[in-house]
Short mmCIF file of C-alpha atoms and ligand atoms in Angstrom, two decimals:
data_model
loop_
_atom_site.label_atom_id
_atom_site.label_comp_id
_atom_site.label_asym_id
_atom_site.label_seq_id
_atom_site.Cartn_x
_atom_site.Cartn_y
_atom_site.Cartn_z
CA MET A 244 282.77 104.87 264.69
CA SER A 245 283.92 108.37 263.87
CA GLU A 246 283.67 111.36 266.46
CA LEU A 247 280.63 113.54 266.08
CA ASN A 248 281.23 117.12 266.77
CA PRO A 249 278.73 118.49 269.22
CA HIS A 250 279.21 122.26 268.09
CA HIS A 251 278.14 121.38 264.40
CA ALA A 252 274.59 121.22 263.53
CA VAL A 253 272.49 120.14 260.55
CA TYR A 254 269.20 121.72 259.66
CA VAL A 255 267.31 119.75 256.98
CA GLY A 256 264.33 120.51 254.71
CA SER A 257 263.02 120.88 251.22
CA PHE A 258 263.62 124.39 251.19
CA ASP A 259 261.25 124.71 247.98
CA PRO A 260 261.73 127.54 248.31
CA LEU A 261 263.70 128.87 251.47
CA THR A 262 261.44 131.12 253.51
CA LEU A 263 261.77 133.98 256.07
CA GLY A 264 260.86 131.21 258.67
CA HIS A 265 263.88 129.05 257.63
CA LEU A 266 266.17 132.06 257.63
CA ASP A 267 265.27 132.87 261.24
CA ILE A 268 266.05 129.27 262.29
CA ILE A 269 269.23 129.27 260.42
CA ARG A 270 270.31 132.76 261.77
CA ARG A 271 269.49 131.73 265.37
CA GLY A 272 271.11 128.17 264.80
CA ALA A 273 274.19 129.87 263.26
CA ALA A 274 274.39 131.77 266.58
CA LEU A 275 274.20 128.83 268.63
CA PHE A 276 276.46 126.44 267.11
CA ASP A 277 279.81 126.85 265.67
CA ARG A 278 279.16 125.49 262.50
CA LEU A 279 275.59 124.86 260.55
CA THR A 280 275.03 122.80 257.46
CA VAL A 281 271.70 123.47 255.48
CA GLY A 282 270.68 120.13 253.84
CA ILE A 283 268.45 120.11 250.99
CA GLY A 284 266.60 116.80 251.05
CA LEU A 285 265.99 115.30 247.67
CA ASN A 286 262.76 113.31 248.26
CA PRO A 287 261.93 111.02 245.41
CA ASP A 288 258.03 111.12 246.49
CA LYS A 289 257.65 114.69 246.40
CA GLN A 290 257.33 116.84 243.23
CA PRO A 291 259.24 120.12 243.97
CA LEU A 292 258.84 123.24 242.18
CA PHE A 293 262.46 124.12 242.17
CA SER A 294 265.03 121.49 240.98
CA PRO A 295 267.83 120.64 243.62
CA ASP A 296 270.39 122.83 241.68
CA GLU A 297 268.19 125.86 241.88
CA ARG A 298 267.29 125.20 245.48
CA GLU A 299 270.93 124.86 246.18
CA SER A 300 272.06 128.07 244.37
CA MET A 301 269.21 130.19 246.10
CA CYS A 302 270.32 128.98 249.76
CA ARG A 303 273.61 129.85 248.85
CA THR A 304 273.03 133.39 247.60
CA ALA A 305 270.45 134.17 250.57
CA LEU A 306 272.81 132.46 253.27
CA ALA A 307 276.25 134.07 251.97
CA PRO A 308 276.03 136.83 254.87
CA PHE A 309 276.50 133.80 257.39
CA PRO A 310 280.13 132.76 257.55
CA ASN A 311 279.71 129.46 259.45
CA VAL A 312 276.63 128.46 257.15
CA GLU A 313 277.21 125.89 254.42
CA VAL A 314 274.72 124.29 251.90
CA LYS A 315 274.44 120.74 250.56
CA CYS A 316 272.10 118.60 248.99
CA PHE A 317 271.45 115.00 249.98
CA ALA A 318 269.50 111.89 249.40
CA GLY A 319 268.44 109.05 251.72
CA LEU A 320 268.03 109.18 255.44
CA THR A 321 268.44 112.33 257.22
CA VAL A 322 270.59 110.82 260.13
CA ASN A 323 272.99 109.16 257.66
CA PHE A 324 273.40 112.59 256.33
CA VAL A 325 273.88 114.25 259.64
CA ARG A 326 276.53 111.61 260.26
CA GLU A 327 278.61 111.96 256.96
CA CYS A 328 278.62 115.72 257.81
CA GLY A 329 280.42 114.74 261.09
CA ALA A 330 277.63 116.56 263.24
CA ALA A 331 276.32 115.44 266.29
CA VAL A 332 273.16 117.64 266.37
CA MET A 333 270.22 117.90 264.12
CA LEU A 334 268.19 121.25 264.29
CA ARG A 335 264.78 121.37 263.66
CA GLY A 336 262.04 124.31 263.93
CA VAL A 337 258.62 124.02 265.25
CA ARG A 338 255.71 126.22 264.55
CA THR A 339 252.43 124.57 265.97
CA LEU A 340 251.13 121.79 268.12
CA THR A 341 251.05 119.70 264.97
CA ASP A 342 254.41 120.29 263.98
CA ILE A 343 255.46 119.06 267.58
CA GLU A 344 253.29 115.97 267.33
CA LEU A 345 254.95 115.00 264.02
CA GLU A 346 258.55 115.91 265.22
CA PHE A 347 257.98 113.78 268.36
CA THR A 348 257.58 110.80 266.33
CA LEU A 349 260.18 111.65 263.75
CA THR A 350 262.77 112.23 266.49
CA LEU A 351 262.16 108.74 268.34
CA ALA A 352 262.64 107.08 264.98
CA ASN A 353 265.77 108.97 264.24
CA ARG A 354 266.96 108.47 267.96
CA ALA A 355 266.35 104.63 267.38
CA LEU A 356 268.50 104.72 263.80
CA ASP A 357 271.36 106.68 265.40
CA PRO A 358 271.37 107.21 269.13
CA ALA A 359 274.59 109.48 269.02
CA ILE A 360 272.62 112.25 267.26
CA GLU A 361 270.52 114.72 269.27
CA THR A 362 267.72 116.55 267.95
CA VAL A 363 267.20 120.27 269.15
CA PHE A 364 264.17 122.30 268.52
CA LEU A 365 263.86 125.94 268.08
CA MET A 366 260.54 127.46 268.18
CA ALA A 367 259.61 129.41 265.45
CA GLY A 368 259.70 133.49 265.74
CA GLU A 369 256.32 134.64 266.38
CA LYS A 370 256.43 136.76 263.12
CA TYR A 371 257.24 133.73 261.23
CA SER A 372 255.04 130.90 262.66
CA HIS A 373 252.32 130.90 259.98
CA ILE A 374 255.08 130.78 257.01
CA SER A 375 255.29 127.47 255.02
CA SER A 376 256.78 126.90 251.59
CA SER A 377 253.46 125.59 250.38
CA LEU A 378 251.50 128.78 251.43
CA ILE A 379 254.16 130.74 249.53
CA LYS A 380 253.78 128.67 246.54
CA GLN A 381 250.14 129.17 246.69
CA ILE A 382 250.26 133.01 247.13
CA ALA A 383 252.62 133.20 244.09
CA SER A 384 250.16 131.05 242.02
CA LEU A 385 246.93 132.76 242.80
CA GLY A 386 248.09 136.39 243.70
CA ARG A 387 247.76 139.11 241.16
CA GLY A 388 249.20 142.65 240.69
CA ASN A 389 251.26 143.40 243.68
CA THR A 390 252.27 139.77 244.57
CA SER A 391 255.98 140.65 244.68
CA GLU A 392 255.34 143.49 247.25
CA GLN A 393 253.27 140.97 249.28
CA LEU A 394 255.93 138.26 249.19
CA LYS A 395 258.29 140.33 251.00
CA SER A 396 256.74 139.57 254.38
CA PHE A 397 257.39 135.73 253.51
CA LEU A 398 260.69 135.23 251.55
CA PRO A 399 264.15 136.64 251.51
CA ARG A 400 264.53 139.28 249.01
CA GLU A 401 266.53 137.04 246.27
CA ILE A 402 263.84 134.41 246.13
CA ILE A 403 260.90 136.52 245.02
CA GLU A 404 261.89 136.85 241.42
CA PRO A 405 262.85 133.25 240.90
CA LEU A 406 259.54 132.24 242.43
CA LEU A 407 257.42 134.49 240.40
CA ALA A 408 259.28 133.36 237.48
CA LYS A 409 257.85 129.88 237.87
CA PHE A 410 254.21 131.52 237.34
CA PRO A 411 254.81 133.65 234.13
CA SER A 412 251.17 134.54 233.77
CA LYS A 413 251.21 136.37 236.99
P1 ADP B 688 259.82 119.65 254.69
O1 ADP B 688 258.80 120.10 253.69
O2 ADP B 688 260.76 118.72 254.38
O3 ADP B 688 259.26 119.09 256.10
P2 ADP B 688 260.30 122.26 255.47
O4 ADP B 688 261.23 123.01 254.52
O5 ADP B 688 259.04 122.57 255.33
O6 ADP B 688 260.80 120.82 254.92
O7 ADP B 688 260.92 122.68 257.09
C1 ADP B 688 262.36 122.20 257.24
C2 ADP B 688 262.50 122.68 258.53
O8 ADP B 688 262.02 123.90 259.10
C3 ADP B 688 261.51 121.85 259.69
O9 ADP B 688 262.12 121.51 260.78
C4 ADP B 688 260.22 122.65 259.64
O10 ADP B 688 259.52 122.52 260.95
C5 ADP B 688 260.84 124.10 259.83
N1 ADP B 688 260.15 125.28 259.60
C6 ADP B 688 259.49 125.40 258.37
N2 ADP B 688 258.67 126.46 258.25
C7 ADP B 688 259.34 127.14 259.58
C8 ADP B 688 258.77 128.46 259.99
N3 ADP B 688 258.12 129.33 259.40
N4 ADP B 688 259.47 128.70 260.97
C9 ADP B 688 260.06 128.00 261.69
N5 ADP B 688 260.46 126.57 261.46
C10 ADP B 688 260.04 126.16 260.25
#
């Protein structure tokens, strides 16, 4: 088996869309590791708001300021993607005790699948722990009037317009 780089981490998610919570984990992960790959998971069981191409392009734009961060889409098992990247670390963010419980099971399953890959957790920043992509989609679909202004505390600037464009009646 090929050697995995312990200074290279992979951060996976749906990023539908990328939020300030994700961005905070990416910023901190990029400072900890030499290289960080953001993996956009294509899950056939989920019906995303944004297409894989849209998510990839929005992530590339928002993450352009980070020279050691790259963006890729992937399908299939996360551990396989991490190994294909040559990374030894899977980075995850945790917001709540519920997140920790879910992540615990996931980590044990991933460890059984590929013991060479270590999972590293970062606690959500206190300003971001309430943010989730699904909450943001709800705000965008139900809000009226000054939604664009309100979304500034949840989303990177570049993502506000593309999100509102998905709800043209707003
Ligand atoms: P999925 O929908 O596939 O679970 P997400 O995009 O919701 O993917 O999450 C990807 C990763 O980012 C997960 O580790 C998740 O716990 C973490 N995460 C999501 N939102 C936040 C946030 N606000 N702060 C910190 N970590 C977060």
